[in-house]
Short mmCIF file of C-alpha atoms and ligand atoms in Angstrom, two decimals:
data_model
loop_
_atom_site.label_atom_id
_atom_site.label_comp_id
_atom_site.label_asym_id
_atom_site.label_seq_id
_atom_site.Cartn_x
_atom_site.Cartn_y
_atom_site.Cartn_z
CA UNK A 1 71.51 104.83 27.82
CA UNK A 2 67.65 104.65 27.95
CA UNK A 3 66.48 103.23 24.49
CA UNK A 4 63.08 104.76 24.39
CA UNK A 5 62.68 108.25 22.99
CA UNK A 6 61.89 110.09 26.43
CA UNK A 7 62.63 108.50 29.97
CA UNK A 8 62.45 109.55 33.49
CA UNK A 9 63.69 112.37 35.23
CA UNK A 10 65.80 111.72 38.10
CA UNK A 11 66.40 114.21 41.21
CA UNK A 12 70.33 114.56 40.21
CA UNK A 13 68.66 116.00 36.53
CA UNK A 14 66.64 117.77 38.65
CA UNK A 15 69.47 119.93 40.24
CA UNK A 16 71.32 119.79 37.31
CA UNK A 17 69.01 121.71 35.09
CA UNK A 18 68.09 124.12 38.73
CA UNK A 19 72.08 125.24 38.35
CA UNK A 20 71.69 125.63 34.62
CA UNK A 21 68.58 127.50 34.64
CA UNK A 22 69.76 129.81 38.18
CA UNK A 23 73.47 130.31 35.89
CA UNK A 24 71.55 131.44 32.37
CA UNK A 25 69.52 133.41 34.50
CA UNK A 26 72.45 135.07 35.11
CA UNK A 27 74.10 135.01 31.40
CA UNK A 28 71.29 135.55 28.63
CA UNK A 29 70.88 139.15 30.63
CA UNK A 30 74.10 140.38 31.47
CA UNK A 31 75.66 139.40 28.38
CA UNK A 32 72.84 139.91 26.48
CA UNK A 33 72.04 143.44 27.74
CA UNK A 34 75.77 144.09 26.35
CA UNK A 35 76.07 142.21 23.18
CA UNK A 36 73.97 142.11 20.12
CA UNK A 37 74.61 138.51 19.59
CA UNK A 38 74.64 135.41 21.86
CA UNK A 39 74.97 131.99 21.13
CA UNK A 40 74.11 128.68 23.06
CA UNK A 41 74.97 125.02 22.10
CA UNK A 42 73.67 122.12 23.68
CA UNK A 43 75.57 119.14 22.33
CA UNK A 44 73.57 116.23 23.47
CA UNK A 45 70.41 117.95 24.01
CA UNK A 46 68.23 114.98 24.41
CA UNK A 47 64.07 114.90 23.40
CA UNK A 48 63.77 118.26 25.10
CA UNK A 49 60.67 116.68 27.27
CA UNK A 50 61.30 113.90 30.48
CA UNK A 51 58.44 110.65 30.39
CA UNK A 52 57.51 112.43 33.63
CA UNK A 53 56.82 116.08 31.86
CA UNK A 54 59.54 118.01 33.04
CA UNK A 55 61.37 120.20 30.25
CA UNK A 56 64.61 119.03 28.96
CA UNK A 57 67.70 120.73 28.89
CA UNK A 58 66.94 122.70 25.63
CA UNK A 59 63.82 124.24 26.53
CA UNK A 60 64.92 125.28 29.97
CA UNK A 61 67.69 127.17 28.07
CA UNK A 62 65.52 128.91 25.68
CA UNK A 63 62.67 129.56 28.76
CA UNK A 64 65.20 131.25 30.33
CA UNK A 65 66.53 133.49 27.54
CA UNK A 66 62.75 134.28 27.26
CA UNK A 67 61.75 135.06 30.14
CA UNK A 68 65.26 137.86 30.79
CA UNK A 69 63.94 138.95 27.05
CA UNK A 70 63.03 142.28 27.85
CA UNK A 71 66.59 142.55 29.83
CA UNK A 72 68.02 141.87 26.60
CA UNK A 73 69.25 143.71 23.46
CA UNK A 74 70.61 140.49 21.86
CA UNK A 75 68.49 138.06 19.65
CA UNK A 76 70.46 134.31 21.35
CA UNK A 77 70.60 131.47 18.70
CA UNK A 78 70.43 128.33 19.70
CA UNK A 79 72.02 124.91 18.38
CA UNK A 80 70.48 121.36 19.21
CA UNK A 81 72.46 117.86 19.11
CA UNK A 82 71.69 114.91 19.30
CA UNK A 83 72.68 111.70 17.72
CA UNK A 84 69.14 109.87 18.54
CA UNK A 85 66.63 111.66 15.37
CA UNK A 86 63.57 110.14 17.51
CA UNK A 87 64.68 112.41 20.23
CA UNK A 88 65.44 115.16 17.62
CA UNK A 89 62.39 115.07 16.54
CA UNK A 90 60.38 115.01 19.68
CA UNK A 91 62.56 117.98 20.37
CA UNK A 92 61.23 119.95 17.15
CA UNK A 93 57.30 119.13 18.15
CA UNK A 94 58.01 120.46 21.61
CA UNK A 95 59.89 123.46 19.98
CA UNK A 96 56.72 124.29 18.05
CA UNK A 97 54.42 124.37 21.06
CA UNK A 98 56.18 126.74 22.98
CA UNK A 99 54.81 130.33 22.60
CA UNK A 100 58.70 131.26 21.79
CA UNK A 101 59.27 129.21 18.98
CA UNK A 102 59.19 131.62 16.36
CA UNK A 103 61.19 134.42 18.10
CA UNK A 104 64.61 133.02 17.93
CA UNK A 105 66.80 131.27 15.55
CA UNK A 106 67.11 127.75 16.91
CA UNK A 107 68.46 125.18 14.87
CA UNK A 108 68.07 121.35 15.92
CA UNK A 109 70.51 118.94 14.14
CA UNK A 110 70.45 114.90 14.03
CA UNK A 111 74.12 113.82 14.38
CA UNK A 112 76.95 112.83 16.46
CA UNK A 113 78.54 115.80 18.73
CA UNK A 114 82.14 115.14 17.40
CA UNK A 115 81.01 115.49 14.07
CA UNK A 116 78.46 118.50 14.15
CA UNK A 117 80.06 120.52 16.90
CA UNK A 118 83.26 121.35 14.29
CA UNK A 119 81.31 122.38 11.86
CA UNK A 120 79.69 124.65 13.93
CA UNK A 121 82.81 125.72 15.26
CA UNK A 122 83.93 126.39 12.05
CA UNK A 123 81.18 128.36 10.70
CA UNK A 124 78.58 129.92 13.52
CA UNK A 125 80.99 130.97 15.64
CA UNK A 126 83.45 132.51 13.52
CA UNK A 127 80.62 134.40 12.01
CA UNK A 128 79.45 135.19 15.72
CA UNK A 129 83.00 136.26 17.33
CA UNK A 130 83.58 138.04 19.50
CA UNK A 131 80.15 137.05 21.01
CA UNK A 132 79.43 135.14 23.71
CA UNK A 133 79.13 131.28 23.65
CA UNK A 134 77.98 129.05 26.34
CA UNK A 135 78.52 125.34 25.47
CA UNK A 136 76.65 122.25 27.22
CA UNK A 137 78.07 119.12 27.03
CA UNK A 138 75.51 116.44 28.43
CA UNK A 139 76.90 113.13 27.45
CA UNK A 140 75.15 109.90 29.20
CA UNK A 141 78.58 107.60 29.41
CA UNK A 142 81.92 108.36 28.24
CA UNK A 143 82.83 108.02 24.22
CA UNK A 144 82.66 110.53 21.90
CA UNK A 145 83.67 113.93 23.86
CA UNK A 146 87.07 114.16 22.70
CA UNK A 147 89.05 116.80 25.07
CA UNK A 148 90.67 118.47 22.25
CA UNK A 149 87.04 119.62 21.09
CA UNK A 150 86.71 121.01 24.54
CA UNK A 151 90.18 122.93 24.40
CA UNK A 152 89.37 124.16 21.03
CA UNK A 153 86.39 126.07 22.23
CA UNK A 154 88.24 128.43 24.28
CA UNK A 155 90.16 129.36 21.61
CA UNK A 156 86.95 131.67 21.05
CA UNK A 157 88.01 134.40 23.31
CA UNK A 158 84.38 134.69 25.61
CA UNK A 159 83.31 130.87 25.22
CA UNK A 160 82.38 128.95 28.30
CA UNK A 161 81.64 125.07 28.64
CA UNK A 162 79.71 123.61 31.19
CA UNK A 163 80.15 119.70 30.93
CA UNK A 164 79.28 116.04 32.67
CA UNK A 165 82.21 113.65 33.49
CA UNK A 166 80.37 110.20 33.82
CA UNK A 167 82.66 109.88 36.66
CA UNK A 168 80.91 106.34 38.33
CA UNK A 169 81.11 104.99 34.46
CA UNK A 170 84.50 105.69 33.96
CA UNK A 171 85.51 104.46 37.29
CA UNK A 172 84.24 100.63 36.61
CA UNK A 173 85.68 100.70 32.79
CA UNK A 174 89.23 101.91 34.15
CA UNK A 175 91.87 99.17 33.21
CA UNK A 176 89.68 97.61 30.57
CA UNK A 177 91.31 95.66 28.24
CA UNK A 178 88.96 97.12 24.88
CA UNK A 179 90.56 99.11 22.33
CA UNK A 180 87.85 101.15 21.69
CA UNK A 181 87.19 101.98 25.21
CA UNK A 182 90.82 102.59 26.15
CA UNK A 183 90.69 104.76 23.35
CA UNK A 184 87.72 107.07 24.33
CA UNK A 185 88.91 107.58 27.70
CA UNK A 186 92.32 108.55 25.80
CA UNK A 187 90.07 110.94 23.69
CA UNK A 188 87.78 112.12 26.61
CA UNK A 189 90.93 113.67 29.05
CA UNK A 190 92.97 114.23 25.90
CA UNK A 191 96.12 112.11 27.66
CA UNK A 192 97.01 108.32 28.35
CA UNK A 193 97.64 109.53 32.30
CA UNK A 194 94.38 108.43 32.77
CA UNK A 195 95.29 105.03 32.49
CA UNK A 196 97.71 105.22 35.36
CA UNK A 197 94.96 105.81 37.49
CA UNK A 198 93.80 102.24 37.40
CA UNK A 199 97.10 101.40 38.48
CA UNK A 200 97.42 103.60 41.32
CA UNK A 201 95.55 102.60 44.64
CA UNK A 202 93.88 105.73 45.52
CA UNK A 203 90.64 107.18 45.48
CA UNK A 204 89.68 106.69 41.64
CA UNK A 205 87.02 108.92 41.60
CA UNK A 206 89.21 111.87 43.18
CA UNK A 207 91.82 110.96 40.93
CA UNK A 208 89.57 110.95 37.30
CA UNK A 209 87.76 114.28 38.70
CA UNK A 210 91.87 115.88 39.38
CA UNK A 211 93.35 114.84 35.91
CA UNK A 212 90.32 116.13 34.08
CA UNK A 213 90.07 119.95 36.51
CA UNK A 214 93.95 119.60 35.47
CA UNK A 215 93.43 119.15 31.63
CA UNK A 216 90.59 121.58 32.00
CA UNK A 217 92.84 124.41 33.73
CA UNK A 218 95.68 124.33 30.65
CA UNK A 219 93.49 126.03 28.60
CA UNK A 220 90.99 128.31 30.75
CA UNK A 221 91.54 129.93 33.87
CA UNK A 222 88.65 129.15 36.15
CA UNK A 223 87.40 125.68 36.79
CA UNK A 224 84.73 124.55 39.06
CA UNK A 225 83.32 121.38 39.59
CA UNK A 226 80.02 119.95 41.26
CA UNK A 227 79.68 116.17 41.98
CA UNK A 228 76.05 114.28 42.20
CA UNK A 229 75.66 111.46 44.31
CA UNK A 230 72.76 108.63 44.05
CA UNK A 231 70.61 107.66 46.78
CA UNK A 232 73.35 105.96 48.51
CA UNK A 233 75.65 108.67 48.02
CA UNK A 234 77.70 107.17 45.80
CA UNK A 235 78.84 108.88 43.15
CA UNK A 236 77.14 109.39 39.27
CA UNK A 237 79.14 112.14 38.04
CA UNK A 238 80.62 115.47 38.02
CA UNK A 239 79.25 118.69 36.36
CA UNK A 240 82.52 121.19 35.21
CA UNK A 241 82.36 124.81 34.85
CA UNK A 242 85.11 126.53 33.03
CA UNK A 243 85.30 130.12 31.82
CA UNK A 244 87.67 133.02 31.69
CA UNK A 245 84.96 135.30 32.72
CA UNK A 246 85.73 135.78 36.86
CA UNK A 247 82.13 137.50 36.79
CA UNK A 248 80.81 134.49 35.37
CA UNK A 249 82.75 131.97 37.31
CA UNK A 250 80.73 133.97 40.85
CA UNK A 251 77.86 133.45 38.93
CA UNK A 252 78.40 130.03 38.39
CA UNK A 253 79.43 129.36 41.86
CA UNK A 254 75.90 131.00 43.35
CA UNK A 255 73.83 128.79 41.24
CA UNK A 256 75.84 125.95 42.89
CA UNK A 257 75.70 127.20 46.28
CA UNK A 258 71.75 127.80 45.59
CA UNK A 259 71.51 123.66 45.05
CA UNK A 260 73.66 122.66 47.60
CA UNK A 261 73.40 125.25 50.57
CA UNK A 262 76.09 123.79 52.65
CA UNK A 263 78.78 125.06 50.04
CA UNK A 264 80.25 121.62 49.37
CA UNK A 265 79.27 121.40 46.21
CA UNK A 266 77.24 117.80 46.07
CA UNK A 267 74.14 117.03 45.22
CA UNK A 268 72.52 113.28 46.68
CA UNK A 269 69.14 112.05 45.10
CA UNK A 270 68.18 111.41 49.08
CA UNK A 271 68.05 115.36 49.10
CA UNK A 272 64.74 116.57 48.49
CA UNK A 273 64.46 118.53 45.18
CA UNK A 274 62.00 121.00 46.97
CA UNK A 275 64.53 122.14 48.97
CA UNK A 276 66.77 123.79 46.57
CA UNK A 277 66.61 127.20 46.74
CA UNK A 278 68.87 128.67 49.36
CA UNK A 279 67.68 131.21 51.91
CA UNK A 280 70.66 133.14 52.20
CA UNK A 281 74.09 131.97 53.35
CA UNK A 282 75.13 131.49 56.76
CA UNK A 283 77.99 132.94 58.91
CA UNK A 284 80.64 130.75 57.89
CA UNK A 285 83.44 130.00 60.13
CA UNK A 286 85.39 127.63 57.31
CA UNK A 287 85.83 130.76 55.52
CA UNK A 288 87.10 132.10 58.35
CA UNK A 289 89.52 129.30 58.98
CA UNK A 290 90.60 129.82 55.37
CA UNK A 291 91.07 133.38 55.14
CA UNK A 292 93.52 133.30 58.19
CA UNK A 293 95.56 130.57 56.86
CA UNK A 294 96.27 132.00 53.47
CA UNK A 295 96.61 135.48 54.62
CA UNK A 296 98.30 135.03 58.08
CA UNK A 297 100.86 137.59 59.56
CA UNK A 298 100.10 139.97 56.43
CA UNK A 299 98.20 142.97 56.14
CA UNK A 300 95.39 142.78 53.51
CA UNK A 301 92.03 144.75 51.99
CA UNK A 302 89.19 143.63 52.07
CA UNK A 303 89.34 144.03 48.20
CA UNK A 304 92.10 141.31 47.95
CA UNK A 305 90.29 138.65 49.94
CA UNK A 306 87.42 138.87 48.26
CA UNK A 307 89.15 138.44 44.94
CA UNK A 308 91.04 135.25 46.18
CA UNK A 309 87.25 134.19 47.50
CA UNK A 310 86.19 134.63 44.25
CA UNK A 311 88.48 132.49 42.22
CA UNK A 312 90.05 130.22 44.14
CA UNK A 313 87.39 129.18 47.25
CA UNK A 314 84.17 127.72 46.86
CA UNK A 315 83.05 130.81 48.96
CA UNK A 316 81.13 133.57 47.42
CA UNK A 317 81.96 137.21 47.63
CA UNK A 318 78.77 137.79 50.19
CA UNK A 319 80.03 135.13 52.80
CA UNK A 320 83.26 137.31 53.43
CA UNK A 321 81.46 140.07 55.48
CA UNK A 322 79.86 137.24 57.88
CA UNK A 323 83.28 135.52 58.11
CA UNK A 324 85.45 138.63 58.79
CA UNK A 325 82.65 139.67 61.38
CA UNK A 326 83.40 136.32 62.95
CA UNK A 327 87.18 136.44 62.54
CA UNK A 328 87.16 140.70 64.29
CA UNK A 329 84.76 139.15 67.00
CA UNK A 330 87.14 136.02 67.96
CA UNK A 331 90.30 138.49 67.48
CA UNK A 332 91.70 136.57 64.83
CA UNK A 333 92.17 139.66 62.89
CA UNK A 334 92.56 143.55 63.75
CA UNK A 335 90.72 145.66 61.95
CA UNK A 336 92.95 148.85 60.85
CA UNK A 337 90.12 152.48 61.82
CA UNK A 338 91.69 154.06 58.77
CA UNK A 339 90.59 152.36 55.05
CA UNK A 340 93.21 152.59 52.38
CA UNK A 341 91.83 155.91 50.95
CA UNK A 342 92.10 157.46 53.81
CA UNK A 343 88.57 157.62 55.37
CA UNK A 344 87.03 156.32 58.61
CA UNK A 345 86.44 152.65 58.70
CA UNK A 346 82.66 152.49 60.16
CA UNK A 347 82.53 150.08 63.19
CA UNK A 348 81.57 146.87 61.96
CA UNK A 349 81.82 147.38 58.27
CA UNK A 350 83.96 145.71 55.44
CA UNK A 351 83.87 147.28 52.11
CA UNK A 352 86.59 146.90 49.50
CA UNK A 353 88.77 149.78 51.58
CA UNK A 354 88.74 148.11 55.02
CA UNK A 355 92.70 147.25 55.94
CA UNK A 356 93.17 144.23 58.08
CA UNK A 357 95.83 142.57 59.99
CA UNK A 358 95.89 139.25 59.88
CA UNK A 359 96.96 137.07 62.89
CA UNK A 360 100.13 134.42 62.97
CA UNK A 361 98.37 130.90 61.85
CA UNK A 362 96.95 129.68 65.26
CA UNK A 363 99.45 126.81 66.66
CA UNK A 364 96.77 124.97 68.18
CA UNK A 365 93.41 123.76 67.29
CA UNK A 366 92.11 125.40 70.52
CA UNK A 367 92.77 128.91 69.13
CA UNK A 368 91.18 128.38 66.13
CA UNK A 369 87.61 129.99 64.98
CA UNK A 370 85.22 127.63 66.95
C1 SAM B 401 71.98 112.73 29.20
S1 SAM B 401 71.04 112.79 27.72
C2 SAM B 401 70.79 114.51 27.51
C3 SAM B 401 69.79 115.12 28.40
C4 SAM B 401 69.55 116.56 28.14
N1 SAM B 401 70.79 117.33 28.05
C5 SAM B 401 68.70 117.16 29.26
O1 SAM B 401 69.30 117.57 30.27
O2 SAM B 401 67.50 117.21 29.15
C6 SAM B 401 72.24 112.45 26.50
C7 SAM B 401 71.73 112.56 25.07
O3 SAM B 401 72.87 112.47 24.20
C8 SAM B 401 72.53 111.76 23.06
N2 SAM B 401 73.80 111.24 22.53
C9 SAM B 401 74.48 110.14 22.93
N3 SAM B 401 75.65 110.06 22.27
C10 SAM B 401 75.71 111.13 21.45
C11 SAM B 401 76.69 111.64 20.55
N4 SAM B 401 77.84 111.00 20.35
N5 SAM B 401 76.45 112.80 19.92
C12 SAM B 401 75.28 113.48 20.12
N6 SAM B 401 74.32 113.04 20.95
C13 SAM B 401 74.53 111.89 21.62
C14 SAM B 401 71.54 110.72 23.54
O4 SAM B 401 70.69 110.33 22.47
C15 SAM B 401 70.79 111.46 24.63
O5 SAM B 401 69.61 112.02 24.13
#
C-alpha cells in the first residue's frame, strides 16, 4: 500500500476505472430514469485524485451520474470509505471543486470498510429499498473484505457489487503460517477451502479466481470476472461483477469487451491505454464454435441463443448475428424460411423469430468453423 496520500496511476487503474465509468454510464440512466432513488458505495474510495491528476474512483462515479443527469429522474447518493483520513480528506477538497458538489448528497466517511459498510447496510439502505445499489469494493491487498459482507448485500433485492480479488497477493501468502493472515483469507472467500489450494499443485491463480466465482455464484446469479495483467503479463488481480440484473450483467460485459476487444477478458499494462475503446466487434467464429457445440442436433430460436449468449458466454448479444451468418455460410446450421410466428424469414436475417437447425457436433477438427 502506497503510504503517501495520493500516488501514481497505473495503466491496469486506467482500464479499471474505463469499465467502471463505460458500466455507470450504463446504470445512473437506466436505473435512474426508472427509480427515484439510487445509491452508490465505494468502500475503499481512495484520495479521489492520482499524483499524476487523473480522477479517482469517486469522482469518476459522481462525473458520470452528472453528466446522464438530465437522463435521470433520480437524485443518486453517494457513500465514501476509506480508512486513510489524509486521503479522506483530500477526497472532500476535491469534492468541493467540482461544479457538482452541491447537487447530490455525498457523504465521505473516515473508517475501516468492515466497520462502516454495516452500518450503512443497516440504515441507508433499508431506508433506500427497493432502490438500486451498486457497491465498489477496491481493496489494495487482501484483509478486511470479509465474504459474508459481500453475501449480505444481495440480500437487498437490486444490489450489485463490483469487487478486486488481489489475486497475485493472495497467491504468494497461500500456505502462510500467520494467524492473522490465514484468517483473512478465511474471512475474504468466507471458507477454509481456500487453504487447500496451497496444497494442491495446480494453477493457483485459476484455482483462487474458481473458489471465489464459486462463493460468489451461491448467492447471486450472474458472475463475471476480468483479470489484469502487469507488464509481463503476469497477473495483479481480478475485477468481479455480480448482479441478478441479466440487463445489467450485458451491460457489464460491453464495458469489458470495450477494454479488452478481443473478448478474453484481460487487461496487460503493455496494452496501450489509448487504445481502449472498441470499434465494433468482429465476426466471431469462437462463438460460432460455441453455439454449435451446446446446441448441436437440436432445433433452436434465435431468441434462445441469444439468452444463453447473454448469461453464460463472454459473447454479447450483437456478436450472434455475425456468428450465425458465419455458421449459415459454412453450413453448420440450416436456417428454417418460416420464423416461429409464422412469417417469412428474410434472407440473411436473424431476429428473435428465426428457427434454426443445428448440425451433429463436427467429428473432426477439419469440419469445424475455420
Ligand atoms: C486501491 S486504493 C483505492 C483506489 C480507488 N478506489 C480508485 O480507484 O481511485 C485502496 C484504498 O483503500 C483504503 N483502505 C485500505 N484498507 C482499508 C479498509 N480496511 N477499509 C477502508 N479503506 C481501506 C486505502 O487507504 C486506499 O486509499
Amino acid at each position: 500500500m502506497p503510504k503517501e496520500t495520493l500516488w501514481p496511476l497505473k495503466p491496469h487503474t486506467a482500464a479499471k476505472h474505463e469499465i467502471l465509468r463505460r458500466y455507470l454510464g450504463a446504470w445512473f440512466p437506466i436505473l435512474g430514469s426508472k427509480n427515484p432513488r439510487l445509491l452508490y458505495v465505494d468502500g475503499f474510495c481512495g484520495p479521489g485524485r492520482y499524483s499524476t491528476g487523473e480522477p479517482g474512483s469517486p469522482i469518476v462515479a459522481v462525473e458520470t451520474a452528472y453528466s446522464h443527469r438530465n437522463n435521470m429522474r433520480a437524485n443518486p447518493e453517494f457513500v465514501f470509505i476509506d480508512k486513510d483520513c489524509s486521503r479522506i480528506k483530500n477526497l472532500r477538497s476535491e469534492i468541493k471543486l467540482q461544479p457538482w458538489h452541491e447537487d447530490y448528497i455525498i457523504q465521505t466517511i473516515c473508517g475501516e470498510f468492515s466497520q462502516e459498510f454495516p452500518i450503512i447496510l443497516d440504515t441507508l439502505v433499508k431506508t433506500h429499498q427497493p432502490s438500486p445499489l451498486f457497491v465498489f469494493i477496491d481493496p489494495f491487498g487482501f484483509s478486511g473484505v470479509p465474504f459474508k459482507l459481500v453475501k449480505r448485500v444481495f440480500s437487498y433485492k437490486r444490489a450489485e457489487v463490483f469487487i478486486l480479488l488481489d489475486t497475485a497477493r493472495l497467491r504468494r501468502f497461500l500456505g502462510h503460517p500467520n494467524n492473522s493472515t490465514r484468517k483473512h483469507m478465511e474471512e475474504l472467500f468466507g471458507t477454509k477451502d481456500v487453504f487447500t489450494i496451497a496444497k494442491s499443485g495446480h494453477d493457483r491463480i485459476s484455482a483462487l479466481r474458481g473458489l471465489y466465482q464459486q462463493q460468489l455464484s451461491t448467492c447471486v446469479r450472474f458472475v463475471r470476472f476480468f483479470e489484469m495483467l502487469d507488464r509481463n503479463d503476469v497477473d495483479i488481480y481480478h475485477l468481479f461483477f455480480a448482479t441478478n440484473s441479466p440487463l445489467g450483467f450485458e451491460r457489464m460485459k460491453e464495458a469489458m469487451w470495450a477494454v479488452d476487444e478481443t473478448g478474453t477478458f484481460r487487461f496487460s499494462d503493455r496494452t496501450d491505454p489509448g487504445q481502449m475503446v472498441m470499434i465494433g466487434a468482429t465476426p466471431n467464429k469462437g462463438l460460432a464454435e460455441q453455439i454449435e457445440k451446446r446446441f448441436a442436433e437440436r432445433t433452436v430460436c434465435v431468441r434462445e441463443i441469444k439468452q444463453w449468449v447473454i448469461e453464460e458466454t463472454t459473447y454479447l448479444p450483437k456478436h450472434v448475428r455475425a456468428a450465425l451468418k458465419h455458421a449459415e455460410r459454412t453450413g453448420r446450421i440450416n436456417v428454417k424460411a418460416r420464423m416461429d410466428d409464422g412469417s417469412k424469414r428474410r434472407s440473411g436475417a436473424f431476429p428473435d423469430g428465426v428457427i434454426i437447425d443445428v448440425r451433429p457436433k463436427p467429428m473432426q477438427k477439419s469440419l469445424g468453423l475455420s
